[in-house]
Amino acid sequence: MKNFSVWCELGLSAATLTGCVGSSQRVSLDVPQQPNVLLIVADDLGYGDLSCYGMTRIQTPNVDALARGGLLFTNAHAVASTSTPSRYSLFTGHYSWRRPDTGIAPGNAGMIIRPEQETMADMLKRAGYVTGAIGKWHLGLGDRTGTQDWNTEVTPGPRDIGFDYSYLMAATGDRVPCVWMDNQRVANYDPSAPIFISYQTPFEDEPLGRDHPEMLTKLRPSPNHGHDQAIVNGISRIGYMKGGGTALWEDEHIADTLTARAVEFIRSCCDTTFFLYVGTNDVHVPRYPNQAFRGKSGMGYRGDAILQFDWTVGQIVKTLRDEGLLENTLLILTSDNGPVVDDGYADQAVELLGDHRPWGDFRGGKYSSFEAGTRVPLIVHWPYHVRAGKTTSALFSHIDFYASLARLVQGKHFKHPDAAAPDSHDHLRALLGLDRRGRDYVIEASPWTLSVTDGIWHYIQPSKGPAMNRLTNTELGNAPAEQLYNFNIDIGEQYNLASQRPEKASELKAILEKEKFRGYKL
Ligand code: NG6
Ligand code: CA
């Protein structure tokens, strides 16, 4: 009953809940139970990449249906404009920029979140949830970088930070090892092909993409991006790899593999409350979608990968519906960072982009301090409690998932363990569409600097970083002087008002300084 009181405080109604539909019967519960929590994190999916966010070039009907049945955020933010720091903060409620070691992780990185650190999965597990992580990880596995033995159990791992079950890509599709990790062991391990990984030295007799372009039957790297080392499945990667045999993944089956695992997990949790994180590989490079989607968007593999992402969402929702779980599942769909078009492979994303704008009306993209770096899609769907078909401009940050979910499942008087999620605040009311304002400000991190927005003004701290990522053709927002933009009159961040509005610049700078000073260390 403790959750009932939480919901009453929030002004929500208690109703009869229809529980899991087993093979033969429908169970009616007359007290509310905690919702399942399903967090779908797309990779590099931009604010403008979904039709419910105004895209017209291709359609994402499954995501759009979620938006129609739930709440769509127009001002939601990832913590950082790249994956590792973004996901680190999402899971821990600790700003990645407080740590020097949360940059884009190599595939052989040691586990960045240490077992003693609290995560969202730990918190939900304590609240009685069965927890799972499926898909893209990119938070390191094992004790120390480069010391893992991939032929045995790799530990520590997700199990040590709250996940009962995991089925993961260690890093990204473009980095070795190119195998699935099933509960911290290589899935379908092939004993005839032991696995060795190095990010320093090539293995003798293992052909590299840079020397053997004729072996790159599926994708070739874009000039100067690298991605020309180990060849797996006709695609060259970052890093060196030997072995793997029949355990090596096939890129065209990454989406269906992780979708099948997610469907299985949901079905297996029919009688328990669950938390499932699904990190899709779509729409990260290398983009080599399933045959069912290749060539279907007319925008090249990037567009096809968006269709594939939408399919994954559709399969997950269908499973929830079929199992009678959709009504009481809090489904959150978002992206880890802003979009990028050419991120390393000649997949025609640039040539076929046409008038599609993955970044919406915002400037920059992945890697950037400009707004498109972290302003991401966010849809919240929970038929039992979230009103359908609403849009909210509440300012929301991934940093607050921990505290908001803790509030939901543990109630107001729950005390976090010491040092848990120190930067996370409870914005459950905004997350559920009951508070139209949300946060007072959001801090955004790029690999070079920090910025802060109050939803109208955006202040970017001076930085010595490059102005452009010339490889990806992204404006990074780095400049030696302060920048201040006003979204009300200049959504594309073209007019720097720092010298006209010094008092506003100082006000936002002071917020950043104060946050930096708090400086929680773990
Ligand atoms: C970059 C890679 C890019 C991508 C990114 C990580 C180069 C030149 N580019 O360093 O291809 O892998 O890292 O993307 O190596 S993320 O979405 O996982 O952060
Ligand atoms: Ca990403």
Coordinates of C-alpha atoms and ligand atoms in Angstrom, one line a residue:
M1 CA 0.0 0.0 0.0
K2 CA 2.9 2.4 0.3
N3 CA 2.8 3.1 -3.4
F4 CA -0.9 3.9 -3.2
S5 CA -0.1 6.7 -0.9
V6 CA 2.7 8.0 -3.2
W7 CA 0.2 8.1 -6.0
C8 CA -2.4 9.9 -4.0
E9 CA 0.1 12.6 -3.0
L10 CA 0.8 13.1 -6.7
G11 CA -2.8 13.6 -7.3
L12 CA -3.2 10.4 -9.3
S13 CA -6.2 8.2 -9.2
A14 CA -6.3 4.7 -7.8
A15 CA -8.1 2.3 -10.1
T16 CA -8.6 -1.3 -10.7
L17 CA -5.5 -2.6 -12.4
T18 CA -5.6 -5.4 -14.9
G19 CA -2.6 -7.6 -14.2
C20 CA -0.7 -10.0 -16.4
V21 CA -2.6 -12.0 -18.9
G22 CA -1.3 -15.5 -18.6
S23 CA -2.0 -18.1 -21.2
S24 CA -5.5 -18.6 -19.9
Q25 CA -6.7 -16.1 -17.4
R26 CA -6.8 -12.4 -16.7
V27 CA -6.0 -11.4 -13.1
S28 CA -7.7 -8.4 -11.6
L29 CA -6.0 -6.6 -8.8
D30 CA -7.9 -4.2 -6.6
V31 CA -4.8 -2.4 -5.2
P32 CA -2.4 -0.6 -7.4
Q33 CA 1.0 -2.2 -7.8
Q34 CA 4.2 -0.7 -8.8
P35 CA 4.6 -0.2 -12.5
N36 CA 7.1 -2.0 -14.6
V37 CA 9.8 0.4 -15.8
L38 CA 11.0 0.0 -19.4
L39 CA 13.7 2.4 -20.5
I40 CA 14.5 2.4 -24.2
V41 CA 17.6 4.4 -25.1
A42 CA 18.2 4.9 -28.8
D43 CA 21.7 5.7 -30.0
D44 CA 22.5 9.0 -31.7
L45 CA 18.8 9.5 -32.6
G46 CA 18.2 13.2 -33.0
Y47 CA 15.4 15.5 -31.9
G48 CA 14.2 15.7 -35.5
D49 CA 14.5 12.0 -36.4
L50 CA 11.0 10.9 -35.4
S51 CA 7.7 11.7 -37.2
C52 CA 6.1 12.6 -33.9
Y53 CA 8.7 15.3 -33.6
G54 CA 7.8 16.7 -37.0
M55 CA 9.9 14.6 -39.3
T56 CA 8.1 14.1 -42.6
R57 CA 10.7 12.3 -44.8
I58 CA 10.1 8.9 -43.1
Q59 CA 7.5 7.6 -40.7
T60 CA 8.0 6.1 -37.3
P61 CA 4.5 4.8 -36.6
N62 CA 5.3 2.7 -33.5
V63 CA 7.0 5.5 -31.7
D64 CA 4.3 7.9 -32.8
A65 CA 1.7 5.6 -31.3
L66 CA 3.5 5.8 -28.0
A67 CA 3.5 9.6 -28.2
R68 CA -0.2 9.6 -29.0
G69 CA -0.9 7.4 -26.0
G70 CA 1.5 9.2 -23.7
L71 CA 3.5 12.4 -23.1
L72 CA 6.0 13.9 -25.5
F73 CA 8.7 16.2 -24.1
T74 CA 10.0 19.1 -26.2
N75 CA 12.7 20.2 -23.7
A76 CA 14.4 17.0 -22.5
H77 CA 18.1 16.6 -22.2
A78 CA 20.7 13.9 -22.1
V79 CA 23.5 14.8 -19.7
A80 CA 26.2 14.7 -22.4
S81 CA 26.6 14.8 -26.1
T82 CA 28.2 11.4 -26.4
S83 CA 27.3 8.0 -25.2
T84 CA 29.5 6.9 -22.3
P85 CA 29.1 10.0 -20.2
S86 CA 25.4 10.3 -21.0
R87 CA 24.6 6.7 -20.0
Y88 CA 26.9 6.9 -16.9
S89 CA 24.8 9.9 -15.6
L90 CA 21.5 8.4 -16.6
F91 CA 22.2 5.2 -14.6
T92 CA 23.9 6.8 -11.6
G93 CA 22.4 10.3 -11.2
H94 CA 26.0 11.6 -10.9
Y95 CA 27.3 14.1 -13.4
S96 CA 29.8 12.4 -15.7
W97 CA 31.8 15.7 -15.9
R98 CA 32.7 15.4 -12.3
R99 CA 34.9 12.4 -13.2
P100 CA 37.8 12.5 -15.7
D101 CA 37.3 8.9 -16.8
T102 CA 33.9 9.0 -18.4
G103 CA 34.8 9.9 -22.0
I104 CA 33.9 7.7 -25.0
A105 CA 35.0 4.3 -23.8
P106 CA 37.1 1.8 -25.8
G107 CA 35.6 -1.7 -26.2
N108 CA 38.1 -3.1 -23.6
A109 CA 37.4 -0.4 -21.0
G110 CA 37.1 -1.6 -17.4
M111 CA 33.8 -1.1 -15.7
I112 CA 33.3 2.7 -15.2
I113 CA 30.6 2.4 -12.6
R114 CA 32.2 0.5 -9.8
P115 CA 30.2 -2.1 -7.8
E116 CA 30.1 0.1 -4.7
Q117 CA 28.4 2.9 -6.7
E118 CA 24.6 3.1 -6.5
T119 CA 22.7 2.8 -9.8
M120 CA 19.1 3.0 -10.9
A121 CA 19.1 -0.7 -11.2
D122 CA 20.3 -1.2 -7.6
M123 CA 17.6 1.2 -6.4
L124 CA 14.8 -0.6 -8.3
K125 CA 16.1 -4.0 -7.3
R126 CA 15.9 -3.0 -3.7
A127 CA 12.3 -2.0 -4.3
G128 CA 11.6 -5.5 -5.5
Y129 CA 12.1 -5.2 -9.2
V130 CA 13.6 -7.9 -11.4
T131 CA 16.2 -6.0 -13.4
G132 CA 17.7 -6.4 -16.9
A133 CA 20.0 -4.6 -19.3
I134 CA 19.9 -5.5 -23.0
G135 CA 21.7 -4.0 -26.0
K136 CA 24.3 -1.2 -26.0
W137 CA 26.3 -0.8 -22.8
H138 CA 29.4 1.3 -23.4
L139 CA 30.2 1.6 -19.7
G140 CA 33.0 -0.9 -19.5
L141 CA 33.2 -4.5 -18.3
G142 CA 35.6 -6.2 -16.1
D143 CA 38.1 -4.8 -13.6
R144 CA 40.7 -2.9 -15.5
T145 CA 41.0 -1.6 -19.1
G146 CA 42.7 -4.1 -21.3
T147 CA 43.0 -6.9 -18.8
Q148 CA 39.8 -8.8 -19.5
D149 CA 39.8 -12.5 -20.5
W150 CA 36.9 -12.6 -22.9
N151 CA 37.0 -16.4 -22.9
T152 CA 35.6 -16.7 -19.4
E153 CA 33.2 -14.7 -17.2
V154 CA 34.1 -11.0 -17.3
T155 CA 33.7 -9.5 -13.9
P156 CA 32.7 -7.1 -12.4
G157 CA 29.8 -6.4 -14.7
P158 CA 26.2 -5.3 -14.7
R159 CA 25.4 -8.0 -12.1
D160 CA 27.5 -6.0 -9.6
I161 CA 25.6 -2.8 -10.2
G162 CA 22.0 -4.1 -9.9
F163 CA 21.2 -5.9 -13.1
D164 CA 19.9 -9.5 -12.5
Y165 CA 20.2 -10.2 -16.2
S166 CA 22.3 -8.7 -19.0
Y167 CA 22.7 -9.3 -22.7
L168 CA 25.0 -6.6 -24.0
M169 CA 27.3 -5.3 -26.6
A170 CA 30.3 -4.3 -24.5
A171 CA 30.8 -0.9 -26.2
T172 CA 29.5 0.2 -29.7
G173 CA 28.9 -1.5 -33.0
D174 CA 32.1 0.1 -34.4
R175 CA 34.4 -1.2 -31.6
V176 CA 35.7 -4.7 -30.9
P177 CA 34.8 -7.1 -29.3
C178 CA 32.1 -7.8 -31.8
V179 CA 30.3 -10.4 -29.7
W180 CA 27.3 -10.4 -27.4
M181 CA 27.9 -10.7 -23.7
D182 CA 25.3 -13.0 -22.1
N183 CA 25.4 -12.5 -18.4
Q184 CA 29.0 -11.4 -18.7
R185 CA 30.1 -14.4 -20.8
V186 CA 30.4 -14.4 -24.6
A187 CA 27.1 -15.6 -26.0
N188 CA 27.4 -18.7 -28.2
Y189 CA 31.0 -19.0 -27.3
D190 CA 33.0 -20.8 -29.8
P191 CA 35.8 -22.8 -28.1
S192 CA 37.6 -23.4 -31.4
A193 CA 38.2 -19.6 -31.7
P194 CA 39.4 -18.0 -28.5
I195 CA 39.0 -14.3 -28.3
F196 CA 41.8 -11.7 -28.0
I197 CA 41.3 -8.0 -28.0
S198 CA 43.8 -5.1 -28.2
Y199 CA 43.4 -1.4 -28.7
Q200 CA 47.2 -1.1 -29.2
T201 CA 48.7 -3.9 -31.3
P202 CA 47.3 -5.7 -34.3
F203 CA 47.3 -9.5 -34.2
E204 CA 49.5 -11.3 -36.7
D205 CA 47.6 -12.9 -39.6
E206 CA 44.4 -10.9 -38.8
P207 CA 43.7 -8.8 -41.9
L208 CA 42.9 -5.1 -41.3
G209 CA 40.4 -3.0 -43.1
R210 CA 43.1 -0.5 -44.1
D211 CA 45.1 -3.1 -45.9
H212 CA 42.2 -5.2 -47.3
P213 CA 39.5 -3.0 -48.7
E214 CA 38.4 -5.9 -50.9
M215 CA 37.3 -7.7 -47.7
L216 CA 34.9 -4.9 -46.7
T217 CA 31.9 -6.4 -48.4
K218 CA 29.2 -4.7 -46.3
L219 CA 30.6 -1.2 -45.4
R220 CA 33.7 0.8 -45.9
P221 CA 35.0 3.4 -43.6
S222 CA 34.7 7.1 -44.5
P223 CA 38.0 8.6 -45.3
N224 CA 40.1 9.8 -42.3
H225 CA 37.7 8.5 -39.6
G226 CA 39.8 5.4 -38.8
H227 CA 37.4 2.5 -38.3
D228 CA 39.8 0.6 -40.5
Q229 CA 41.2 -2.0 -38.1
A230 CA 39.7 -5.4 -37.3
I231 CA 37.4 -6.8 -40.0
V232 CA 34.3 -8.5 -38.7
N233 CA 31.3 -9.5 -40.9
G234 CA 32.7 -7.5 -43.9
I235 CA 33.0 -4.3 -41.9
S236 CA 36.1 -2.8 -40.4
R237 CA 36.1 -1.5 -36.8
I238 CA 38.0 0.4 -34.2
G239 CA 40.4 -1.9 -32.3
Y240 CA 42.0 -5.2 -33.0
M241 CA 40.4 -8.6 -32.5
K242 CA 41.3 -12.2 -33.0
G243 CA 39.0 -15.1 -32.8
G244 CA 35.3 -15.2 -32.0
G245 CA 34.3 -17.7 -34.7
T246 CA 30.6 -18.5 -34.6
A247 CA 30.1 -16.1 -31.7
L248 CA 30.8 -13.0 -33.8
W249 CA 27.7 -10.9 -34.3
E250 CA 26.2 -10.1 -37.6
D251 CA 25.3 -6.4 -37.9
E252 CA 22.2 -7.2 -39.8
H253 CA 20.9 -9.2 -36.9
I254 CA 21.8 -6.9 -34.0
A255 CA 18.4 -5.3 -33.8
D256 CA 16.5 -8.6 -34.0
T257 CA 18.8 -10.2 -31.5
L258 CA 18.3 -7.6 -28.9
T259 CA 14.6 -7.3 -29.6
A260 CA 14.2 -11.1 -29.1
R261 CA 16.1 -10.9 -25.8
A262 CA 13.9 -8.0 -24.7
V263 CA 10.7 -9.9 -25.7
E264 CA 11.9 -13.0 -23.8
F265 CA 12.8 -10.9 -20.7
I266 CA 9.4 -9.3 -20.6
R267 CA 7.6 -12.6 -21.1
S268 CA 9.7 -14.2 -18.3
C269 CA 8.7 -11.4 -16.0
C270 CA 5.0 -11.7 -16.4
D271 CA 4.5 -12.5 -12.8
T272 CA 7.0 -10.1 -11.3
T273 CA 7.6 -6.3 -11.5
F274 CA 10.5 -5.6 -13.8
F275 CA 12.9 -2.9 -14.8
L276 CA 14.3 -3.3 -18.2
Y277 CA 16.9 -1.1 -20.0
V278 CA 17.0 -1.6 -23.7
G279 CA 19.9 0.3 -25.4
T280 CA 19.4 0.0 -29.2
N281 CA 22.4 0.0 -31.5
D282 CA 20.2 2.0 -34.0
V283 CA 21.0 4.5 -35.2
H284 CA 24.8 4.4 -34.4
V285 CA 27.4 3.4 -36.9
P286 CA 28.1 1.0 -38.5
R287 CA 24.6 1.1 -39.8
Y288 CA 23.8 -2.1 -41.6
P289 CA 20.2 -2.8 -40.8
N290 CA 18.3 -6.1 -41.5
Q291 CA 17.4 -6.9 -45.1
A292 CA 13.8 -6.1 -44.1
F293 CA 14.8 -2.4 -43.7
R294 CA 17.7 -1.9 -46.1
G295 CA 16.7 0.5 -48.9
K296 CA 13.3 1.1 -47.4
S297 CA 13.6 4.7 -46.2
G298 CA 15.0 6.2 -49.4
M299 CA 17.5 7.9 -47.1
G300 CA 20.2 5.3 -47.0
Y301 CA 21.1 3.1 -44.1
R302 CA 20.7 5.9 -41.5
G303 CA 17.0 6.3 -42.5
D304 CA 16.7 2.5 -42.7
A305 CA 18.1 2.2 -39.1
I306 CA 15.4 4.6 -37.9
L307 CA 12.8 2.4 -39.4
Q308 CA 14.4 -0.6 -37.7
F309 CA 14.5 1.3 -34.4
D310 CA 10.8 1.9 -34.8
W311 CA 10.2 -1.8 -35.5
T312 CA 12.1 -2.7 -32.2
V313 CA 9.8 -0.3 -30.3
G314 CA 6.8 -1.9 -32.0
Q315 CA 7.8 -5.4 -31.0
I316 CA 8.4 -4.4 -27.4
V317 CA 5.0 -2.6 -27.2
K318 CA 3.3 -5.5 -28.8
T319 CA 4.8 -7.9 -26.3
L320 CA 3.7 -5.7 -23.4
R321 CA 0.2 -5.5 -24.9
D322 CA 0.0 -9.3 -25.5
E323 CA 1.0 -10.0 -22.0
G324 CA -1.5 -7.5 -20.5
L325 CA 1.4 -5.4 -19.2
L326 CA 1.2 -2.3 -21.3
E327 CA -1.3 -0.5 -19.0
N328 CA 1.0 -0.6 -16.0
T329 CA 4.4 -0.2 -17.6
L330 CA 6.1 3.1 -17.3
L331 CA 7.8 3.1 -20.7
I332 CA 10.4 5.8 -21.3
L333 CA 11.9 6.3 -24.7
T334 CA 14.8 8.6 -25.3
S335 CA 18.2 8.9 -27.0
D336 CA 21.7 9.0 -25.5
N337 CA 22.8 12.1 -27.4
G338 CA 22.2 14.2 -30.5
P339 CA 22.4 13.1 -34.1
V340 CA 25.4 12.7 -36.5
V341 CA 25.1 11.9 -40.2
D342 CA 28.6 10.6 -41.2
D343 CA 30.2 9.1 -38.1
G344 CA 32.7 6.9 -39.9
Y345 CA 31.2 4.8 -42.6
A346 CA 30.4 5.4 -46.3
D347 CA 26.7 4.5 -45.8
Q348 CA 25.3 7.3 -48.0
A349 CA 23.8 9.1 -45.0
V350 CA 25.1 12.4 -46.2
E351 CA 24.3 12.0 -49.9
L352 CA 20.7 10.8 -49.3
L353 CA 19.8 13.1 -46.3
G354 CA 18.0 15.6 -48.6
D355 CA 15.9 18.0 -46.5
H356 CA 15.7 15.8 -43.5
R357 CA 17.0 17.5 -40.4
P358 CA 18.0 15.0 -37.7
W359 CA 18.8 17.9 -35.3
G360 CA 15.4 19.6 -35.8
D361 CA 15.7 23.3 -35.6
F362 CA 18.6 23.2 -33.3
R363 CA 22.3 23.9 -34.0
G364 CA 25.1 21.3 -33.7
G365 CA 24.6 17.6 -33.1
K366 CA 26.4 14.8 -31.4
Y367 CA 29.7 15.9 -29.7
S368 CA 28.4 19.5 -29.6
S369 CA 27.7 22.1 -26.9
F370 CA 25.2 23.7 -29.1
E371 CA 21.7 22.6 -28.2
A372 CA 21.3 19.6 -30.7
G373 CA 24.1 17.9 -28.7
T374 CA 21.9 17.0 -25.8
R375 CA 18.3 18.0 -26.6
V376 CA 16.8 14.6 -27.3
P377 CA 13.4 13.0 -27.9
L378 CA 11.7 11.9 -24.7
I379 CA 8.4 10.1 -24.6
V380 CA 6.7 8.7 -21.5
H381 CA 3.9 6.2 -21.8
W382 CA 2.0 4.8 -18.9
P383 CA -1.7 4.4 -19.7
Y384 CA -2.6 3.8 -16.1
H385 CA -1.4 7.2 -15.0
V386 CA 0.0 9.4 -17.8
R387 CA -2.6 11.2 -19.8
A388 CA -2.5 10.4 -23.5
G389 CA -1.6 12.7 -26.3
K390 CA -0.1 15.5 -24.3
T391 CA 3.1 17.5 -25.1
T392 CA 5.1 19.2 -22.4
S393 CA 7.8 21.8 -22.5
A394 CA 8.8 21.0 -19.0
L395 CA 12.6 21.2 -18.7
F396 CA 13.8 17.7 -17.9
S397 CA 17.2 16.0 -17.7
H398 CA 18.2 12.3 -17.7
I399 CA 20.1 13.1 -14.5
D400 CA 16.8 13.1 -12.7
F401 CA 15.6 9.6 -13.7
Y402 CA 17.1 8.0 -10.6
A403 CA 15.5 10.3 -8.0
S404 CA 12.2 10.5 -9.9
L405 CA 11.9 6.8 -10.2
A406 CA 13.0 6.4 -6.5
R407 CA 10.2 8.7 -5.6
L408 CA 7.8 6.7 -7.6
V409 CA 8.7 3.3 -6.2
Q410 CA 10.0 4.1 -2.8
G411 CA 7.9 7.0 -1.7
K412 CA 8.7 10.4 -0.3
H413 CA 10.4 9.2 2.9
F414 CA 12.8 6.9 1.2
K415 CA 16.4 7.6 2.2
H416 CA 19.0 6.9 -0.5
P417 CA 22.2 5.2 0.6
D418 CA 25.0 7.7 1.3
A419 CA 26.4 9.2 -1.8
A420 CA 23.7 7.7 -4.1
A421 CA 22.9 9.7 -7.2
P422 CA 24.1 13.0 -5.7
D423 CA 23.1 15.1 -8.6
S424 CA 19.7 13.6 -9.2
H425 CA 16.5 15.4 -8.1
D426 CA 13.0 14.2 -7.9
H427 CA 11.1 15.6 -10.9
L428 CA 8.5 12.7 -11.0
R429 CA 5.7 15.2 -11.4
A430 CA 7.3 16.6 -14.6
L431 CA 8.0 13.1 -15.8
L432 CA 4.4 12.2 -15.5
G433 CA 3.1 15.4 -17.0
L434 CA 1.8 16.9 -13.8
D435 CA 4.3 19.7 -13.6
R436 CA 4.6 21.9 -16.6
R437 CA 7.8 23.6 -15.5
G438 CA 10.3 20.9 -14.5
R439 CA 13.8 21.9 -13.6
D440 CA 15.0 25.4 -13.1
Y441 CA 18.1 24.7 -15.3
V442 CA 19.8 21.8 -17.0
I443 CA 23.5 21.3 -17.4
E444 CA 24.8 20.0 -20.7
A445 CA 28.2 18.5 -21.2
S446 CA 30.3 18.1 -24.4
P447 CA 33.7 16.5 -24.5
W448 CA 35.2 20.0 -24.1
T449 CA 33.0 22.2 -22.0
L450 CA 29.8 22.7 -20.1
S451 CA 26.7 24.8 -20.9
V452 CA 23.6 25.5 -19.0
T453 CA 20.0 26.3 -20.1
D454 CA 17.0 27.6 -18.1
G455 CA 14.8 26.6 -21.1
I456 CA 15.0 30.0 -22.7
W457 CA 18.6 31.1 -22.3
H458 CA 21.6 28.9 -23.1
Y459 CA 25.0 29.9 -21.8
I460 CA 28.1 28.1 -23.2
Q461 CA 31.2 28.3 -21.1
P462 CA 34.4 29.4 -23.0
S463 CA 36.5 26.6 -24.3
K464 CA 39.7 26.0 -26.2
G465 CA 38.2 23.1 -28.1
P466 CA 37.8 23.1 -31.9
A467 CA 34.9 25.0 -33.5
M468 CA 34.2 22.1 -35.9
N469 CA 34.3 18.4 -35.9
R470 CA 35.6 18.3 -39.5
L471 CA 35.1 14.5 -39.8
T472 CA 31.4 14.6 -39.0
N473 CA 30.8 18.2 -40.2
T474 CA 29.4 19.2 -36.8
E475 CA 29.6 22.6 -35.3
L476 CA 30.8 21.9 -31.7
G477 CA 29.9 25.2 -30.1
N478 CA 33.5 25.7 -28.7
A479 CA 34.7 29.3 -28.6
P480 CA 37.2 31.2 -26.5
A481 CA 34.6 33.7 -25.4
E482 CA 31.3 33.3 -23.5
Q483 CA 28.2 32.5 -25.6
L484 CA 24.6 33.2 -24.7
Y485 CA 21.6 32.4 -26.9
N486 CA 17.9 33.0 -26.5
F487 CA 15.7 30.2 -27.8
N488 CA 12.6 32.3 -27.8
I489 CA 13.9 34.4 -30.6
D490 CA 16.8 32.4 -31.9
I491 CA 16.3 28.6 -31.7
G492 CA 19.2 28.0 -34.1
E493 CA 21.7 29.8 -31.8
Q494 CA 23.0 32.2 -34.4
Y495 CA 23.2 35.4 -32.3
N496 CA 25.5 35.5 -29.4
L497 CA 24.0 37.9 -26.9
A498 CA 26.7 37.5 -24.2
S499 CA 27.9 41.1 -24.6
Q500 CA 24.4 42.6 -24.9
R501 CA 23.1 40.7 -21.9
P502 CA 26.1 40.4 -19.5
E503 CA 23.8 40.1 -16.5
K504 CA 22.1 37.0 -17.9
A505 CA 25.4 35.5 -18.9
S506 CA 26.7 36.0 -15.3
E507 CA 23.5 34.6 -13.8
L508 CA 23.9 31.3 -15.8
K509 CA 27.6 31.2 -15.3
A510 CA 27.0 31.5 -11.6
I511 CA 24.7 28.4 -11.7
L512 CA 27.5 26.4 -13.4
E513 CA 30.1 27.6 -11.0
K514 CA 27.9 26.7 -8.1
E515 CA 27.3 23.2 -9.5
K516 CA 31.0 22.7 -10.2
F517 CA 31.8 23.8 -6.7
R518 CA 29.5 21.2 -5.2
G519 CA 31.9 18.8 -6.8
Y520 CA 30.6 15.5 -5.5
K521 CA 33.4 13.0 -5.6
L522 CA 32.8 9.3 -5.1
Ligands
NG6_1 C1 34.1 8.4 -32.0 C2 34.1 7.7 -33.3 C3 32.6 7.5 -33.7 C4 31.8 6.9 -32.6 C5 31.9 7.7 -31.3 C6 31.2 7.1 -30.2 C7 36.1 8.2 -34.5 C8 36.8 9.1 -35.6 N1 34.8 8.4 -34.3 O1 35.4 8.6 -31.5 O2 32.5 6.7 -34.9 O3 32.1 5.6 -32.4 O4 33.3 7.8 -31.0 O5 29.9 7.3 -30.3 O6 36.7 7.3 -34.0 S1 28.9 7.2 -29.1 O7 27.6 7.5 -29.5 O8 29.0 5.8 -28.6 O9 29.4 8.1 -28.1
CA2 CA 25.4 7.8 -28.9

